[in-house]
XYZ file of C-alpha atoms in Angstrom:
570
model
C -0.017 -0.032 0.052
C 1.342 3.509 -0.843
C 2.098 5.845 2.104
C -0.120 8.762 2.720
C 1.032 12.176 2.026
C 0.876 12.767 5.894
C 3.417 9.846 6.225
C 5.643 11.251 3.442
C 5.570 14.788 4.803
C 6.645 13.703 8.407
C 9.928 12.193 7.122
C 13.374 13.422 8.664
C 15.301 15.204 6.066
C 18.844 16.479 6.506
C 21.893 17.608 4.698
C 25.244 18.963 5.851
C 23.706 22.163 7.372
C 20.378 21.313 8.736
C 17.919 18.628 9.998
C 14.327 19.105 9.296
C 12.064 16.716 11.313
C 8.667 16.558 12.865
C 8.108 18.565 16.040
C 7.829 16.836 19.380
C 7.242 17.813 22.933
C 10.991 17.764 23.568
C 11.491 20.799 21.374
C 9.457 23.172 23.684
C 12.245 24.773 25.456
C 14.467 25.055 22.179
C 11.820 26.613 20.166
C 10.918 29.018 23.202
C 14.693 30.277 23.163
C 14.320 31.422 19.543
C 10.500 32.165 19.145
C 10.299 35.068 21.963
C 11.400 37.839 19.486
C 8.498 40.319 18.351
C 10.535 40.797 15.198
C 9.833 37.285 13.966
C 5.974 37.817 14.210
C 5.982 41.368 12.472
C 4.172 39.712 9.446
C 2.037 37.276 11.190
C -1.580 37.830 12.350
C -0.755 36.765 15.887
C 2.260 37.511 17.871
C 4.150 35.404 20.401
C 5.128 37.979 23.002
C 4.568 36.431 26.441
C 4.880 32.955 27.996
C 1.484 32.454 27.814
C 1.469 33.352 24.010
C 4.155 30.783 23.441
C 2.240 27.908 25.442
C -0.720 28.470 23.326
C 1.400 28.731 20.216
C 3.515 25.394 20.970
C 0.413 23.480 22.192
C -1.322 24.270 18.847
C 1.559 23.152 16.863
C 1.460 19.915 18.550
C -2.388 19.573 18.488
C -2.337 20.263 14.706
C 0.354 17.833 14.176
C -1.158 15.036 16.011
C -4.653 15.595 14.370
C -3.128 15.648 10.863
C -4.384 19.313 10.200
C -0.692 20.262 9.633
C 2.570 18.417 9.422
C 4.841 20.719 11.713
C 8.630 20.614 11.269
C 11.502 21.782 13.405
C 14.433 23.027 11.762
C 17.768 22.203 13.754
C 21.083 23.757 12.829
C 23.590 20.972 12.781
C 26.607 23.363 13.427
C 25.296 24.411 16.755
C 22.785 21.539 17.412
C 20.366 24.389 18.260
C 16.771 24.836 16.936
C 16.555 27.392 14.263
C 12.945 27.737 13.591
C 9.963 25.950 11.914
C 7.964 25.191 8.989
C 4.933 23.243 8.151
C 2.950 21.496 5.374
C -0.699 22.385 5.859
C -4.123 21.806 4.142
C -3.123 18.588 2.575
C -5.699 17.665 -0.246
C -4.125 14.485 -1.521
C -7.162 13.843 -3.651
C -6.831 16.996 -5.349
C -2.746 16.713 -5.358
C -2.555 19.815 -3.496
C -0.853 21.229 -0.230
C 0.360 24.389 1.112
C 3.958 25.150 2.522
C 3.909 27.869 5.204
C 3.989 28.843 8.881
C 7.538 29.270 8.450
C 9.845 31.403 10.396
C 13.640 31.566 11.506
C 15.083 32.805 14.757
C 17.219 36.050 14.637
C 20.713 34.304 14.571
C 19.373 32.181 11.598
C 18.173 34.992 9.628
C 20.195 36.764 6.859
C 21.025 35.658 3.208
C 23.883 33.218 4.210
C 21.779 31.731 6.865
C 18.725 31.483 4.816
C 20.575 29.643 2.158
C 21.848 27.090 4.780
C 18.672 26.642 6.745
C 16.635 25.986 3.671
C 19.238 24.185 1.931
C 17.993 20.633 3.761
C 14.390 20.989 2.538
C 13.555 21.440 -1.041
C 10.129 22.764 -0.123
C 11.644 25.547 1.818
C 13.601 26.443 -1.043
C 10.510 26.611 -3.005
C 8.644 28.754 -0.614
C 11.428 31.022 -0.261
C 12.169 31.216 -4.128
C 8.448 31.646 -4.810
C 5.789 33.808 -3.172
C 7.222 34.682 0.559
C 4.601 35.119 3.473
C 5.429 38.914 4.005
C 3.624 40.024 0.872
C 0.332 39.568 2.888
C 1.924 40.351 6.201
C 2.707 43.836 5.441
C -0.642 45.135 6.407
C -1.198 42.563 9.280
C 0.322 44.528 12.240
C -1.873 47.606 11.631
C -4.808 45.187 10.745
C -4.290 43.540 14.428
C -4.642 46.982 15.985
C -7.738 47.891 13.985
C -9.389 44.606 14.738
C -8.834 45.015 18.624
C -10.160 48.579 18.527
C -10.031 50.725 21.931
C -9.528 48.547 24.884
C -9.903 45.237 23.096
C -7.259 42.189 23.624
C -4.882 41.170 21.109
C -5.783 38.006 19.146
C -3.770 35.106 20.661
C -1.638 32.772 18.679
C -4.317 30.219 18.780
C -5.910 32.279 16.061
C -2.987 31.516 13.724
C -2.822 32.341 10.231
C -6.777 32.297 9.818
C -7.633 34.661 12.383
C -10.954 36.419 11.524
C -11.032 39.921 12.681
C -14.767 39.816 12.949
C -14.936 42.268 15.822
C -14.459 44.932 13.405
C -18.058 44.485 11.989
C -20.717 46.535 13.442
C -24.488 45.750 14.225
C -27.529 48.057 14.554
C -29.540 47.687 17.818
C -32.347 46.086 15.544
C -29.982 43.240 14.688
C -29.223 42.541 18.151
C -32.707 43.128 19.673
C -34.155 39.675 19.272
C -31.068 37.818 20.255
C -32.706 35.900 23.076
C -36.373 35.911 22.064
C -36.782 35.428 18.483
C -38.364 32.470 17.000
C -36.181 29.540 16.017
C -35.963 28.966 12.256
C -34.355 25.753 13.076
C -37.238 24.152 14.733
C -40.192 26.386 13.495
C -41.758 28.937 11.365
C -39.778 32.129 10.156
C -39.681 35.308 12.172
C -42.912 37.427 12.254
C -43.225 40.477 9.995
C -42.886 42.712 13.087
C -39.366 41.784 13.416
C -37.062 42.836 10.772
C -34.094 40.719 12.102
C -33.734 38.246 14.809
C -30.363 36.371 15.941
C -31.412 33.197 16.984
C -29.412 30.021 18.142
C -28.707 27.167 15.751
C -28.258 23.696 16.760
C -24.575 23.723 17.528
C -24.309 27.372 18.236
C -23.683 28.923 21.693
C -26.937 28.576 23.557
C -26.357 32.264 25.132
C -27.194 33.499 21.520
C -25.381 36.089 19.143
C -23.281 38.428 21.122
C -23.817 42.002 19.191
C -20.539 43.175 20.248
C -18.723 40.717 17.939
C -21.521 39.690 15.490
C -19.929 39.899 12.075
C -23.334 40.821 10.322
C -24.169 44.503 10.005
C -28.074 44.831 9.396
C -28.720 48.240 7.478
C -32.391 49.202 6.811
C -32.716 51.904 4.189
C -35.518 53.676 2.318
C -35.704 56.544 -0.223
C -34.017 57.609 -3.518
C -30.985 55.601 -4.874
C -28.645 58.146 -3.500
C -30.246 57.977 -0.175
C -30.154 54.096 -0.076
C -26.381 54.329 -0.702
C -25.611 56.957 1.604
C -27.432 54.959 4.568
C -25.414 51.802 3.253
C -22.184 53.785 3.508
C -22.791 55.640 6.708
C -23.371 52.310 8.416
C -20.116 51.077 7.108
C -17.888 53.952 6.958
C -15.239 52.808 9.310
C -15.008 48.940 8.099
C -15.091 50.095 4.257
C -12.188 52.506 4.986
C -10.046 49.859 6.789
C -11.000 47.384 3.988
C -9.969 49.511 1.184
C -6.695 50.261 2.971
C -5.908 46.499 3.400
C -3.813 45.702 0.423
C -6.387 47.774 -1.925
C -9.738 45.995 -0.791
C -7.502 42.982 -0.194
C -7.087 42.404 -3.893
C -3.201 42.454 -3.284
C -3.392 39.702 -0.954
C -4.976 37.516 -3.561
C -2.862 38.124 -6.794
C 0.646 37.502 -7.617
C 1.020 41.213 -9.118
C 0.068 43.952 -6.871
C -2.695 46.364 -8.108
C -2.247 50.147 -7.977
C -5.103 52.871 -8.101
C -3.233 54.270 -11.191
C -3.223 51.131 -13.100
C -6.799 50.416 -12.217
C -8.330 53.655 -13.107
C -8.862 53.293 -16.747
C -10.747 49.890 -15.806
C -12.774 51.389 -13.241
C -13.866 54.047 -15.771
C -14.690 51.761 -18.498
C -17.054 49.679 -16.017
C -18.563 52.807 -14.536
C -19.656 54.020 -17.909
C -21.104 50.656 -19.068
C -23.042 50.587 -15.726
C -24.180 54.200 -15.644
C -25.523 53.728 -19.270
C -27.282 50.251 -18.486
C -28.373 50.869 -14.756
C -28.268 54.690 -13.848
C -30.145 54.058 -10.645
C -27.472 51.821 -9.363
C -24.632 54.271 -10.553
C -26.495 56.927 -8.374
C -26.625 54.558 -5.275
C -22.714 53.902 -5.821
C -22.401 57.872 -5.463
C -24.595 57.876 -2.195
C -22.484 55.009 -0.825
C -19.321 57.096 -1.603
C -20.753 60.162 0.258
C -22.072 58.115 3.246
C -18.852 56.221 3.889
C -16.775 59.391 2.949
C -14.890 57.550 0.212
C -14.074 58.839 -3.194
C -16.414 57.603 -5.902
C -13.591 55.724 -7.669
C -13.242 53.650 -4.359
C -16.723 53.000 -4.026
C -16.731 51.604 -7.648
C -13.893 49.518 -6.929
C -15.828 47.811 -4.110
C -18.421 46.896 -6.680
C -15.742 45.514 -9.197
C -13.437 43.567 -7.090
C -14.446 40.018 -8.820
C -14.310 41.585 -12.175
C -10.692 43.114 -11.587
C -9.619 39.767 -10.198
C -10.811 38.143 -13.483
C -10.188 34.462 -13.497
C -7.047 32.053 -13.661
C -6.746 28.223 -14.235
C -5.411 27.762 -10.607
C -6.844 24.994 -8.079
C -9.790 26.188 -5.970
C -11.852 24.279 -3.585
C -15.088 25.676 -4.078
C -17.230 28.870 -5.158
C -20.855 28.336 -4.025
C -23.177 25.320 -4.102
C -26.764 26.616 -4.955
C -29.941 24.940 -5.091
C -33.820 25.571 -5.327
C -36.783 23.366 -4.771
C -40.520 24.061 -5.624
C -43.831 22.023 -5.637
C -43.628 20.687 -2.304
C -43.821 22.583 0.847
C -42.715 26.257 0.666
C -40.474 27.242 -2.332
C -36.893 27.595 -1.179
C -33.541 28.747 -2.634
C -30.471 27.917 -0.282
C -26.707 28.054 -0.730
C -23.092 28.383 0.424
C -21.288 31.417 -0.335
C -17.621 30.508 -0.922
C -15.221 33.427 -1.417
C -11.557 34.146 -0.925
C -10.340 37.231 0.834
C -11.556 36.340 4.356
C -14.882 38.144 3.701
C -16.760 36.919 6.595
C -15.602 39.961 8.554
C -17.617 42.264 6.085
C -21.047 40.838 5.943
C -24.143 42.878 5.675
C -27.852 42.395 5.207
C -29.641 45.208 3.497
C -33.463 45.705 3.751
C -34.298 48.076 0.971
C -37.363 50.135 0.409
C -36.739 52.253 -3.045
C -38.828 55.427 -3.352
C -41.688 55.269 -5.818
C -41.830 51.409 -5.592
C -44.000 48.930 -3.651
C -41.250 46.467 -4.036
C -38.668 45.922 -1.260
C -35.785 43.501 -0.983
C -33.445 41.623 1.394
C -29.995 41.667 -0.161
C -26.789 39.868 1.307
C -23.751 42.037 0.906
C -20.041 41.855 1.414
C -17.734 44.896 1.777
C -20.072 47.522 0.420
C -21.454 45.518 -2.559
C -24.779 46.815 -3.776
C -25.858 43.219 -4.448
C -25.007 39.629 -4.135
C -27.974 37.648 -3.471
C -31.439 38.054 -2.173
C -35.303 38.012 -1.932
C -37.963 40.505 -2.789
C -41.598 41.467 -1.654
C -42.873 40.060 -4.888
C -41.694 36.554 -4.178
C -38.477 36.270 -6.181
C -35.262 34.925 -4.730
C -31.961 35.041 -6.678
C -28.831 33.016 -5.948
C -25.622 32.407 -7.939
C -22.517 30.399 -8.848
C -19.215 31.402 -10.203
C -18.541 29.670 -13.552
C -15.755 30.576 -15.868
C -15.428 31.114 -19.528
C -15.411 33.729 -22.279
C -14.029 37.079 -22.341
C -14.631 39.160 -19.360
C -15.009 42.915 -20.357
C -16.584 46.138 -19.172
C -20.137 45.919 -18.741
C -22.608 45.222 -15.793
C -21.059 42.811 -13.207
C -23.370 39.899 -12.111
C -23.715 41.285 -8.639
C -25.253 44.384 -9.739
C -27.429 42.708 -12.226
C -28.686 40.561 -9.475
C -29.538 43.609 -7.542
C -31.452 45.169 -10.519
C -33.369 41.722 -10.921
C -34.569 42.224 -7.114
C -35.501 45.924 -7.755
C -37.249 45.365 -11.024
C -38.734 41.800 -11.430
C -41.578 40.248 -9.802
C -41.171 36.924 -11.055
C -38.733 34.371 -12.478
C -40.247 34.957 -16.119
C -39.749 38.745 -15.647
C -36.364 38.250 -14.138
C -35.267 36.287 -17.352
C -36.687 39.040 -19.596
C -34.744 41.732 -17.881
C -31.462 39.708 -17.592
C -31.762 39.190 -21.604
C -31.239 42.940 -21.959
C -28.351 43.520 -19.745
C -24.754 44.019 -21.242
C -23.143 41.772 -18.643
C -19.446 41.877 -17.869
C -18.526 38.266 -17.070
C -19.990 34.462 -16.813
C -22.074 33.329 -14.226
C -24.810 31.027 -13.181
C -27.939 32.392 -11.518
C -30.362 30.506 -9.556
C -34.048 31.939 -9.699
C -36.881 30.659 -7.802
C -40.347 32.011 -7.257
C -43.619 30.030 -6.168
C -44.264 28.665 -9.913
C -40.700 28.207 -11.105
C -37.226 27.411 -10.345
C -34.228 27.219 -12.740
C -30.629 28.195 -13.373
C -29.554 30.554 -16.251
C -25.902 30.287 -17.375
C -24.384 33.276 -18.591
C -21.353 33.225 -21.047
C -20.111 35.825 -23.721
C -23.456 37.450 -23.904
C -25.576 34.497 -24.250
C -27.970 32.692 -21.842
C -28.971 29.257 -21.209
C -31.932 28.130 -19.160
C -32.378 24.908 -17.369
C -35.806 24.337 -15.549
C -36.024 22.409 -12.290
C -36.904 18.910 -12.837
C -38.756 16.182 -10.863
C -39.657 13.807 -9.420
C -37.051 13.344 -6.812
C -37.231 10.419 -4.509
C -40.833 9.537 -5.038
C -42.133 13.050 -4.417
C -43.861 13.624 -7.835
C -44.618 17.224 -7.062
C -41.276 18.322 -6.111
C -38.945 19.965 -8.771
C -35.347 20.957 -8.195
C -32.350 22.665 -9.566
C -28.896 22.224 -8.256
C -25.715 24.198 -9.475
C -22.103 24.464 -8.563
C -19.229 25.853 -10.578
C -18.868 24.256 -13.903
C -21.186 24.690 -17.002
C -24.016 22.154 -17.034
C -25.755 23.151 -20.295
C -24.491 21.072 -23.216
C -24.036 24.447 -25.381
C -21.607 25.895 -22.785
C -19.780 22.795 -21.237
C -17.466 22.454 -24.127
C -16.222 26.167 -23.345
C -15.815 25.779 -19.772
C -12.467 27.302 -18.427
C -12.538 25.702 -14.841
C -9.448 23.784 -14.273
C -9.392 20.025 -13.385
C -8.910 20.454 -9.657
C -11.695 22.913 -9.158
C -13.953 20.843 -11.596
C -13.555 17.526 -9.322
C -14.463 19.743 -6.383
C -17.465 20.910 -8.252
C -18.503 17.749 -9.368
C -18.395 16.262 -5.768
C -20.311 19.111 -4.299
C -22.999 18.853 -7.065
C -23.378 15.169 -6.317
C -23.523 15.744 -2.553
C -26.120 18.568 -2.620
C -28.325 16.721 -5.231
C -28.533 13.501 -3.107
C -29.079 15.605 0.142
C -31.631 17.721 -1.192
C -33.549 14.539 -2.312
C -33.276 13.448 1.169
C -34.830 16.584 2.690
C -38.431 16.170 3.710
C -41.031 18.566 2.090
C -41.724 20.403 5.243
C -37.834 20.971 5.704
C -37.268 24.142 7.978
C -34.201 26.427 7.351
C -32.195 24.311 9.971
C -32.603 21.256 7.970
C -31.206 23.213 4.807
C -28.390 24.523 6.884
C -27.502 20.928 7.910
C -27.193 20.059 4.564
C -25.003 23.114 3.720
C -22.810 22.315 6.364
C -21.772 18.990 5.311
C -18.428 18.214 3.540
C -17.683 18.722 0.467
C -20.634 21.344 0.312
C -19.093 23.363 3.023
C -15.507 24.160 2.005
C -13.316 24.445 5.172
C -10.986 27.426 6.071
C -7.490 26.399 5.289
C -5.847 29.403 6.669
C -4.918 30.857 3.278
C -6.551 34.313 2.354
C -6.231 33.318 -1.285
C -8.229 30.231 -1.097
C -12.109 30.075 -1.389
C -13.899 28.855 1.556
C -17.305 28.975 3.096
C -17.823 32.428 4.473
C -21.638 32.126 4.935
C -24.782 30.160 3.879
C -28.225 31.567 3.244
C -31.714 30.076 3.128
C -34.379 32.249 1.304
C -38.039 31.623 1.075
C -39.389 33.754 -1.558
C -42.983 33.119 -0.675
C -42.608 34.412 3.009
C -40.035 37.062 2.153
C -37.494 35.803 4.688
C -33.573 35.331 4.458
C -31.888 33.248 7.230
C -28.068 33.566 7.442
C -25.364 31.803 9.082
C -21.997 33.676 8.682
C -18.738 32.007 8.484
C -18.894 28.136 8.764
C -22.572 27.228 8.795
C -21.900 24.171 11.118
C -20.375 26.498 13.737
C -22.473 29.675 13.691
C -25.988 30.812 15.085
C -28.929 31.530 12.496
C -29.975 35.125 11.936
C -33.536 35.463 10.402
C -34.376 38.709 8.453
C -37.935 39.360 6.895
C -39.332 41.770 4.743
């Protein structure tokens, strides 16, 4: 039998300069002797500055190593016999032929060009790490980010947070969002929240029974009414400080995700081209972006950058673990649309729910948003729900970003049929799949190069003759578009596994399934994509369950298996 990657990775390696071997309890004091240096942790999310910090840091290394989450190595200088530092293999995905090399540091005496050459010479992986993309690129902004996350009087994140520390205490929450934390109806066990309560934070099956702490709740609820400019201004005012911090964090975190850093100067022509296209097609949303800028005290260019991040990133053929799993079901029980939200950039610290009442329209909507986006997914008061999946293909070009297109559908369409008519007339910028659901129809529409392909929900499922379902992940399903799919093989394998798991899991759900049942399905691997501690990697940053007939949006931020349910209603 071939040895597993974990076994191979734990091998002892050495040359004339160094020994690289798995960490043991006997390394505790040797690592302590070199780790208690603040300069080592300058570019890390968490610092090791006290004995308590070190004990937590070392215990986490041992625990991760024992559990197979990481293979932690100690680097020993053969000339002195002393420990020089540490490195790890992490997030080993043997089935996808993928791993990460990181968590790497050297003590002060082992730093410098000559010492680096010696101490990485014993391990080809270390050579690859230091010759490739080094950790400090992300870390340049992490020290000020730690201060921003703590805020006045807040404690420093401990080393147990590691590379994947989420600075969720920067998020803000309105009194409405916190008001029903203890007394709202439980969407896991019963019906949705009554219309009198716009939002309630309620406890999921595996959440803290004390409910959601408003001081650290990563979800901001924004209730806005008025003209497009007024809607945007209310949105911006509610998020002024977080959006400013987000933009200052590596240019809206774009520079943590790409090999070549962006600058405003280089992006200005692209932002201007998209802005011109959106203003021509959707002038009301362009006016709302102007309001967002005014409310958050941003330049309009910065407010547009928030809308265009995904378009600017474009797509590349690199391995990804996921980018949303979405399904809809009608014909049995209440119509429902549910999905995971899989994103890179650690965006679960910038989640908002917008309840919008545009002036001059009886239609209202609930919109899930990230970092100032005017649209992402949502439901409107006419009973239309819209979700989405990333699919890759065609030429991405200036036009209407799909996130803004979704918001436009919620503002202007009262049914799936109307949404398809509106969508057909938009100059879309990039490829996507949208899931549309109302009381009568559920379908996904794949968008590629200015063309649309519609696939209606099908049935029966599992003997329930009236049930019709539609499920989508991240590869094109329509035969016209499948040959033009640009998804790489690793991501496609993940997409296929998630599609199969979601299809089978949805068939098992009863017709009277409540939001908690859907969250249980969305929390299962491989549908729920875990946090591997890499800001560049997609992971599940939220899960949502929408009931279009009831006008409700149920949300679990972050990993849905670990967070409480928030219930929002129109």
